Amino acid sequence: MSESVRPARPASPVHSWDEFTTLREVVVGTAVGARLPEQCDPSSWLSCFPKTGAADLAAIPVGAYSQQVVEETEEDLDALTASLRELGVTVHRPDLIDHGVEFAAPRWRADGGFHSYCPRDLTLVVGETVIEVASPMRHRYFEVFGLRNLFQEYLRGGARWLAAPRPRLEDELFEFDGDGLPLLGESEPVFDAANVLRLGRDVFYQVSRSGNELGLTWLESTLGLLGDLRLHPLRNIYGYTHIDSTIALLRPGLVLLNPERISPETVPEPLRGWDVLWCPPAEPSADSPAHALSESWISMNLLMISPDTAIVESGQRSLIKQLEHAGITVLPHRLRHSRVLGGGFHCVTLDIRRDGGPEDYLS
């Protein structure tokens, strides 16, 4: 068939290039079936409590989360879903998975899964492409199956659907520092999607305990297939897990930064010259567990609905006031167990369609 008569490729149902243009379609996670895996597994220790010494891991209760945590979280996620739909956003929820089922690979065994609470963690959307990543946590190996039916619909509708090489996750991947705390090695490419932020044609990747240098190399090689995209490594910013409680892109030229992890002198080079809001310390909340998956800075894990509208945890009054002063309308919502379950409003959502394209916001 000649180029002159080749049928046009249908418009993709997936279209998300950034973190802040007007949101049109999103996935909201679920706490149903959530459980904390055994911590004697090095991948679980690395992903859940990388700052906790081996002697203290035994004191952390594992297994299914309490009915109260699950029910209250579902109430909060249902309220978030309702608000998004009132704003005209199409909302999907993951299919339910039995995270209590044990599974194994040739050289390791998992006592079950984790949860489907944070769809942002394991799936990266870049433009018209859905990318399933290779997480370093063994217990999350099948978690994305809760979104497979949705991804197949997108594929049939014209979206691209890729997956990183399935990791072996053998013990050699997990190393230890001088204090005996877990580190992520370089024996194969692994990373969580929540190590990544998107800014039009520019993509940021945080090298940390949840994303290694080989993962960066794989992502860079793959983005080269998707267009004229630039990948910016972020090293020595925050060495533990994800990026979205350290940097939040609010709109072109305005960024929210974590003052405990970034200083005026260490603002990433591509963002120098942008206006900076320094996130205030988290306000006290009832959700202050002895064994939290997230630090208090989960307070800055907000969801931009448009460049002038954000969903923020309702108890973070200082942050809300700061955002409003910057001209951003805040829609306050509860997320009572964000620290217990390890995710704020950015974590518990996966945006599928936004209005923006592959703009160059940095030149």
Short mmCIF file of C-alpha atoms in Angstrom, two decimals:
data_model
loop_
_atom_site.label_atom_id
_atom_site.label_comp_id
_atom_site.label_asym_id
_atom_site.label_seq_id
_atom_site.Cartn_x
_atom_site.Cartn_y
_atom_site.Cartn_z
CA MET A 1 0.00 0.00 0.00
CA SER A 2 1.47 3.39 -0.92
CA GLU A 3 1.94 6.16 1.63
CA SER A 4 -0.67 8.27 -0.18
CA VAL A 5 -3.45 5.77 0.56
CA ARG A 6 -2.25 4.36 3.88
CA PRO A 7 -5.08 4.73 6.45
CA ALA A 8 -4.38 7.24 9.21
CA ARG A 9 -3.53 5.81 12.63
CA PRO A 10 -6.55 6.29 14.93
CA ALA A 11 -6.30 8.82 17.71
CA SER A 12 -4.96 7.05 20.77
CA PRO A 13 -7.16 6.70 23.87
CA VAL A 14 -3.95 7.28 25.85
CA HIS A 15 -2.47 10.80 25.83
CA SER A 16 -0.52 12.05 28.86
CA TRP A 17 2.74 13.95 28.55
CA ASP A 18 2.95 15.83 31.85
CA GLU A 19 1.81 16.13 35.45
CA PHE A 20 -0.35 19.27 35.32
CA THR A 21 -2.37 20.02 32.16
CA THR A 22 -6.12 19.44 32.31
CA LEU A 23 -6.89 15.89 33.40
CA ARG A 24 -9.43 13.94 31.32
CA GLU A 25 -9.04 10.28 32.29
CA VAL A 26 -7.43 8.57 35.27
CA VAL A 27 -7.12 5.34 37.24
CA VAL A 28 -7.76 5.52 41.00
CA GLY A 29 -6.36 2.68 43.10
CA THR A 30 -8.03 0.49 45.69
CA ALA A 31 -7.11 -0.68 49.18
CA VAL A 32 -9.18 -3.86 48.94
CA GLY A 33 -6.97 -6.85 49.65
CA ALA A 34 -4.02 -4.73 50.80
CA ARG A 35 -1.41 -6.53 52.88
CA LEU A 36 2.14 -5.94 54.08
CA PRO A 37 4.49 -8.69 52.87
CA GLU A 38 7.02 -10.48 55.04
CA GLN A 39 10.01 -8.23 55.68
CA CYS A 40 12.66 -10.95 55.79
CA ASP A 41 12.59 -10.86 51.98
CA PRO A 42 15.31 -8.43 50.82
CA SER A 43 13.15 -6.88 48.08
CA SER A 44 10.33 -6.14 50.53
CA TRP A 45 12.74 -4.72 53.10
CA LEU A 46 14.29 -2.51 50.42
CA SER A 47 10.94 -1.26 49.11
CA CYS A 48 9.06 -0.83 52.39
CA PHE A 49 11.47 -0.03 55.25
CA PRO A 50 14.93 0.72 53.79
CA LYS A 51 15.88 2.85 56.81
CA THR A 52 14.97 0.16 59.39
CA GLY A 53 17.69 -2.09 60.74
CA ALA A 54 17.40 -5.87 60.55
CA ALA A 55 16.93 -6.20 64.32
CA ASP A 56 13.81 -4.02 64.20
CA LEU A 57 12.13 -5.66 61.22
CA ALA A 58 10.70 -8.46 63.35
CA ALA A 59 8.62 -5.95 65.33
CA ILE A 60 6.73 -4.87 62.20
CA PRO A 61 3.39 -6.70 61.87
CA VAL A 62 2.86 -8.20 58.43
CA GLY A 63 -0.14 -9.64 56.63
CA ALA A 64 -3.52 -8.13 55.79
CA TYR A 65 -4.18 -4.54 56.84
CA SER A 66 -6.96 -4.00 59.35
CA GLN A 67 -10.55 -3.78 58.19
CA GLN A 68 -10.68 -0.20 59.53
CA VAL A 69 -7.72 0.91 57.40
CA VAL A 70 -9.16 -0.70 54.28
CA GLU A 71 -12.73 0.54 54.77
CA GLU A 72 -11.73 4.12 55.62
CA THR A 73 -9.31 4.25 52.71
CA GLU A 74 -11.98 2.97 50.33
CA GLU A 75 -14.33 5.70 51.60
CA ASP A 76 -11.66 8.29 50.84
CA LEU A 77 -10.87 6.85 47.40
CA ASP A 78 -14.57 6.65 46.56
CA ALA A 79 -14.94 10.33 47.52
CA LEU A 80 -11.95 11.18 45.32
CA THR A 81 -13.50 9.23 42.45
CA ALA A 82 -16.81 11.05 42.85
CA SER A 83 -15.13 14.46 42.87
CA LEU A 84 -13.12 13.67 39.76
CA ARG A 85 -16.24 12.52 37.93
CA GLU A 86 -18.03 15.71 38.95
CA LEU A 87 -15.18 17.57 37.27
CA GLY A 88 -15.81 15.62 34.06
CA VAL A 89 -12.88 13.23 34.46
CA THR A 90 -13.34 9.60 33.34
CA VAL A 91 -12.28 7.35 36.24
CA HIS A 92 -11.34 3.67 36.22
CA ARG A 93 -10.60 1.37 39.17
CA PRO A 94 -8.35 -1.71 39.07
CA ASP A 95 -9.84 -5.18 38.88
CA LEU A 96 -9.57 -6.80 42.30
CA ILE A 97 -6.64 -9.14 42.90
CA ASP A 98 -6.22 -11.70 45.67
CA HIS A 99 -2.93 -10.44 47.09
CA GLY A 100 -2.89 -13.26 49.63
CA VAL A 101 -1.96 -15.92 47.07
CA GLU A 102 1.63 -17.15 47.37
CA PHE A 103 3.77 -17.39 44.24
CA ALA A 104 7.35 -18.18 43.32
CA ALA A 105 10.12 -17.89 40.75
CA PRO A 106 12.91 -20.47 40.31
CA ARG A 107 15.10 -18.84 42.99
CA TRP A 108 12.69 -17.08 45.33
CA ARG A 109 9.25 -17.36 46.88
CA ALA A 110 6.81 -14.59 47.90
CA ASP A 111 4.28 -15.04 50.70
CA GLY A 112 1.77 -13.09 48.59
CA GLY A 113 1.34 -9.74 46.93
CA PHE A 114 1.18 -6.19 48.28
CA HIS A 115 -1.76 -4.01 47.19
CA SER A 116 -3.41 -2.22 44.25
CA TYR A 117 -3.46 1.09 46.10
CA CYS A 118 -0.78 2.89 44.07
CA PRO A 119 -1.29 2.37 40.31
CA ARG A 120 1.29 5.12 39.66
CA ASP A 121 4.06 2.89 41.00
CA LEU A 122 4.15 0.22 38.31
CA THR A 123 2.84 1.86 35.13
CA LEU A 124 4.39 4.79 33.28
CA VAL A 125 2.37 6.67 30.67
CA VAL A 126 4.46 8.65 28.19
CA GLY A 127 2.41 10.31 25.48
CA GLU A 128 0.37 7.62 23.74
CA THR A 129 2.32 4.74 25.27
CA VAL A 130 1.62 2.63 28.37
CA ILE A 131 4.82 1.15 29.84
CA GLU A 132 4.71 -1.58 32.47
CA VAL A 133 7.91 -1.20 34.47
CA ALA A 134 10.16 -3.79 36.13
CA SER A 135 9.74 -3.15 39.85
CA PRO A 136 12.50 -4.34 42.20
CA MET A 137 9.88 -5.64 44.67
CA ARG A 138 9.11 -9.33 44.24
CA HIS A 139 5.70 -9.07 45.89
CA ARG A 140 4.48 -6.67 43.16
CA TYR A 141 5.30 -9.03 40.27
CA PHE A 142 1.66 -9.60 39.27
CA GLU A 143 0.07 -6.44 40.68
CA VAL A 144 -0.37 -4.79 37.28
CA PHE A 145 -2.66 -7.66 36.23
CA GLY A 146 -5.44 -5.64 37.86
CA LEU A 147 -5.10 -3.15 34.99
CA ARG A 148 -4.51 -5.61 32.13
CA ASN A 149 -8.12 -5.58 30.89
CA LEU A 150 -8.01 -1.79 30.73
CA PHE A 151 -4.68 -1.78 28.89
CA GLN A 152 -6.07 -4.24 26.35
CA GLU A 153 -8.94 -1.84 25.67
CA TYR A 154 -6.42 0.93 25.09
CA LEU A 155 -4.41 -1.32 22.78
CA ARG A 156 -7.48 -2.09 20.69
CA GLY A 157 -8.21 1.64 20.59
CA GLY A 158 -4.82 2.53 19.12
CA ALA A 159 -2.52 3.00 22.12
CA ARG A 160 0.98 1.56 22.35
CA TRP A 161 1.59 -0.93 25.16
CA LEU A 162 5.12 -1.88 26.19
CA ALA A 163 6.69 -3.71 29.10
CA ALA A 164 10.20 -3.55 30.50
CA PRO A 165 12.13 -6.86 30.54
CA ARG A 166 10.68 -9.08 33.26
CA PRO A 167 13.28 -9.02 36.05
CA ARG A 168 14.72 -12.15 37.64
CA LEU A 169 14.93 -10.42 41.06
CA GLU A 170 17.52 -12.86 42.33
CA ASP A 171 19.38 -12.23 45.56
CA GLU A 172 22.38 -10.79 43.70
CA LEU A 173 20.32 -7.68 42.89
CA PHE A 174 20.01 -6.75 46.58
CA GLU A 175 23.11 -5.38 48.27
CA PHE A 176 23.80 -3.85 51.69
CA ASP A 177 25.59 -0.74 52.90
CA GLY A 178 28.10 -0.49 55.75
CA ASP A 179 25.27 -0.29 58.29
CA GLY A 180 23.62 -3.44 56.98
CA LEU A 181 20.75 -1.57 55.31
CA PRO A 182 19.50 -2.73 51.90
CA LEU A 183 20.66 -1.21 48.61
CA LEU A 184 19.60 -1.78 45.03
CA GLY A 185 22.32 -3.29 42.86
CA GLU A 186 22.94 -3.22 39.12
CA SER A 187 22.67 -6.86 38.06
CA GLU A 188 19.64 -6.09 35.84
CA PRO A 189 17.43 -3.09 34.94
CA VAL A 190 14.70 -2.39 37.51
CA PHE A 191 12.75 0.72 38.45
CA ASP A 192 9.35 1.87 39.67
CA ALA A 193 7.33 4.21 37.49
CA ALA A 194 7.03 6.53 40.50
CA ASN A 195 10.74 7.29 40.06
CA VAL A 196 9.71 9.28 36.97
CA LEU A 197 8.12 12.70 36.35
CA ARG A 198 7.01 13.92 32.91
CA LEU A 199 7.31 17.45 31.56
CA GLY A 200 6.26 17.40 27.91
CA ARG A 201 9.25 16.27 25.87
CA ASP A 202 11.37 16.08 29.03
CA VAL A 203 11.36 13.16 31.46
CA PHE A 204 13.02 13.08 34.90
CA TYR A 205 14.30 9.82 36.42
CA GLN A 206 15.42 9.56 40.05
CA VAL A 207 18.20 7.06 40.69
CA SER A 208 17.45 5.54 44.10
CA ARG A 209 16.70 2.33 45.95
CA SER A 210 13.62 1.92 43.75
CA GLY A 211 15.31 2.66 40.41
CA ASN A 212 18.83 1.74 39.34
CA GLU A 213 21.22 3.00 36.66
CA LEU A 214 20.43 0.08 34.36
CA GLY A 215 16.75 0.97 34.62
CA LEU A 216 17.67 4.50 33.55
CA THR A 217 19.58 3.09 30.57
CA TRP A 218 16.66 0.90 29.52
CA LEU A 219 14.17 3.75 29.81
CA GLU A 220 16.42 6.09 27.82
CA SER A 221 16.73 3.53 25.03
CA THR A 222 12.96 3.03 24.97
CA LEU A 223 12.04 6.72 25.02
CA GLY A 224 14.22 7.10 21.95
CA LEU A 225 11.66 4.96 20.09
CA LEU A 226 8.75 7.20 21.12
CA GLY A 227 9.89 10.58 19.83
CA ASP A 228 12.29 13.44 20.38
CA LEU A 229 12.37 13.08 24.17
CA ARG A 230 15.05 14.09 26.66
CA LEU A 231 15.74 12.04 29.79
CA HIS A 232 17.23 13.84 32.79
CA PRO A 233 18.84 11.65 35.48
CA LEU A 234 18.43 12.89 39.05
CA ARG A 235 21.20 11.53 41.25
CA ASN A 236 21.96 12.26 44.91
CA ILE A 237 18.57 13.92 45.43
CA TYR A 238 16.74 11.32 47.52
CA GLY A 239 18.25 7.87 47.74
CA TYR A 240 15.35 5.90 49.15
CA THR A 241 12.27 5.46 47.00
CA HIS A 242 10.01 7.56 44.78
CA ILE A 243 10.32 11.10 43.44
CA ASP A 244 6.81 12.48 43.99
CA SER A 245 7.31 13.48 47.62
CA THR A 246 10.43 15.39 46.66
CA ILE A 247 9.46 17.23 43.47
CA ALA A 248 5.95 18.18 42.30
CA LEU A 249 5.57 19.96 38.95
CA LEU A 250 2.65 22.38 39.40
CA ARG A 251 2.58 24.24 36.09
CA PRO A 252 5.15 25.49 33.58
CA GLY A 253 7.65 27.59 35.53
CA LEU A 254 6.41 26.62 39.02
CA VAL A 255 7.62 23.66 41.09
CA LEU A 256 7.01 22.46 44.66
CA LEU A 257 10.19 21.13 46.31
CA ASN A 258 10.97 19.27 49.52
CA PRO A 259 13.31 21.49 51.59
CA GLU A 260 14.67 18.53 53.54
CA ARG A 261 15.99 16.85 50.39
CA ILE A 262 16.71 19.79 48.07
CA SER A 263 18.31 23.15 48.84
CA PRO A 264 18.44 26.31 46.70
CA GLU A 265 21.94 25.21 45.68
CA THR A 266 20.89 21.70 44.63
CA VAL A 267 17.77 22.43 42.59
CA PRO A 268 18.04 20.14 39.53
CA GLU A 269 19.70 22.05 36.71
CA PRO A 270 16.74 21.83 34.26
CA LEU A 271 14.47 23.50 36.85
CA ARG A 272 16.80 26.35 37.76
CA GLY A 273 15.12 29.58 36.78
CA TRP A 274 11.69 28.23 37.70
CA ASP A 275 9.74 29.72 40.60
CA VAL A 276 9.99 27.46 43.65
CA LEU A 277 7.50 26.81 46.42
CA TRP A 278 9.24 25.19 49.37
CA CYS A 279 6.84 22.72 50.93
CA PRO A 280 6.06 23.47 54.58
CA PRO A 281 6.43 20.67 57.15
CA ALA A 282 3.53 18.26 57.30
CA GLU A 283 0.74 19.15 59.70
CA PRO A 284 0.10 16.57 62.46
CA SER A 285 -2.54 13.97 61.64
CA ALA A 286 -4.16 10.97 63.27
CA ASP A 287 -2.34 8.81 60.73
CA SER A 288 1.02 8.62 62.51
CA PRO A 289 1.72 4.89 62.66
CA ALA A 290 4.70 3.37 64.39
CA HIS A 291 5.64 1.59 61.16
CA ALA A 292 4.77 3.88 58.25
CA LEU A 293 5.54 3.07 54.62
CA SER A 294 5.73 6.81 53.86
CA GLU A 295 7.48 9.63 55.67
CA SER A 296 5.53 12.72 56.71
CA TRP A 297 6.48 14.37 53.39
CA ILE A 298 3.72 12.36 51.73
CA SER A 299 1.85 15.57 52.57
CA MET A 300 3.21 17.16 49.35
CA ASN A 301 2.06 14.24 47.20
CA LEU A 302 -0.70 16.17 45.47
CA LEU A 303 -2.61 15.67 42.21
CA MET A 304 -2.85 18.50 39.69
CA ILE A 305 -6.21 18.56 37.90
CA SER A 306 -5.16 21.50 35.74
CA PRO A 307 -2.42 24.15 35.95
CA ASP A 308 -4.59 26.11 38.38
CA THR A 309 -6.34 23.34 40.36
CA ALA A 310 -4.92 20.77 42.78
CA ILE A 311 -6.23 18.03 45.05
CA VAL A 312 -4.42 18.19 48.40
CA GLU A 313 -4.83 16.38 51.71
CA SER A 314 -7.35 18.42 53.68
CA GLY A 315 -5.28 18.58 56.87
CA GLN A 316 -2.30 20.30 55.20
CA ARG A 317 -3.46 23.85 55.86
CA SER A 318 -0.08 25.53 55.44
CA LEU A 319 0.50 23.89 52.07
CA ILE A 320 -3.03 24.74 50.95
CA LYS A 321 -2.51 28.38 51.89
CA GLN A 322 0.81 28.46 50.02
CA LEU A 323 -0.71 26.99 46.87
CA GLU A 324 -3.65 29.37 46.98
CA HIS A 325 -1.24 32.30 47.30
CA ALA A 326 0.37 31.05 44.07
CA GLY A 327 -2.99 31.21 42.29
CA ILE A 328 -3.87 27.52 42.56
CA THR A 329 -7.37 26.53 43.61
CA VAL A 330 -7.19 23.68 46.11
CA LEU A 331 -9.79 20.94 46.39
CA PRO A 332 -9.13 19.45 49.85
CA HIS A 333 -9.75 15.74 50.32
CA ARG A 334 -9.13 13.19 53.05
CA LEU A 335 -6.71 10.33 52.61
CA ARG A 336 -6.59 9.10 56.19
CA HIS A 337 -4.08 6.27 55.84
CA SER A 338 -1.67 7.65 53.27
CA ARG A 339 1.35 6.95 55.49
CA VAL A 340 0.18 3.51 56.54
CA LEU A 341 -0.37 2.36 52.96
CA GLY A 342 2.42 4.39 51.41
CA GLY A 343 0.82 6.83 48.99
CA GLY A 344 -0.79 10.24 48.60
CA PHE A 345 -3.02 11.57 45.83
CA HIS A 346 -0.34 11.42 43.13
CA CYS A 347 0.55 7.84 44.09
CA VAL A 348 -3.03 6.53 44.15
CA THR A 349 -3.79 7.82 40.66
CA LEU A 350 -2.49 7.08 37.17
CA ASP A 351 -3.39 9.71 34.63
CA ILE A 352 -4.27 8.32 31.21
CA ARG A 353 -5.32 11.45 29.31
CA ARG A 354 -4.34 15.07 29.79
CA ASP A 355 -4.68 17.95 27.35
CA GLY A 356 -0.97 18.78 27.03
CA GLY A 357 1.39 17.45 24.39
CA PRO A 358 5.17 17.02 24.00
CA GLU A 359 5.86 20.71 24.55
CA ASP A 360 9.33 22.01 25.30
CA TYR A 361 8.94 23.70 28.68
CA LEU A 362 12.66 24.08 29.38
CA SER A 363 14.12 25.95 26.38
#
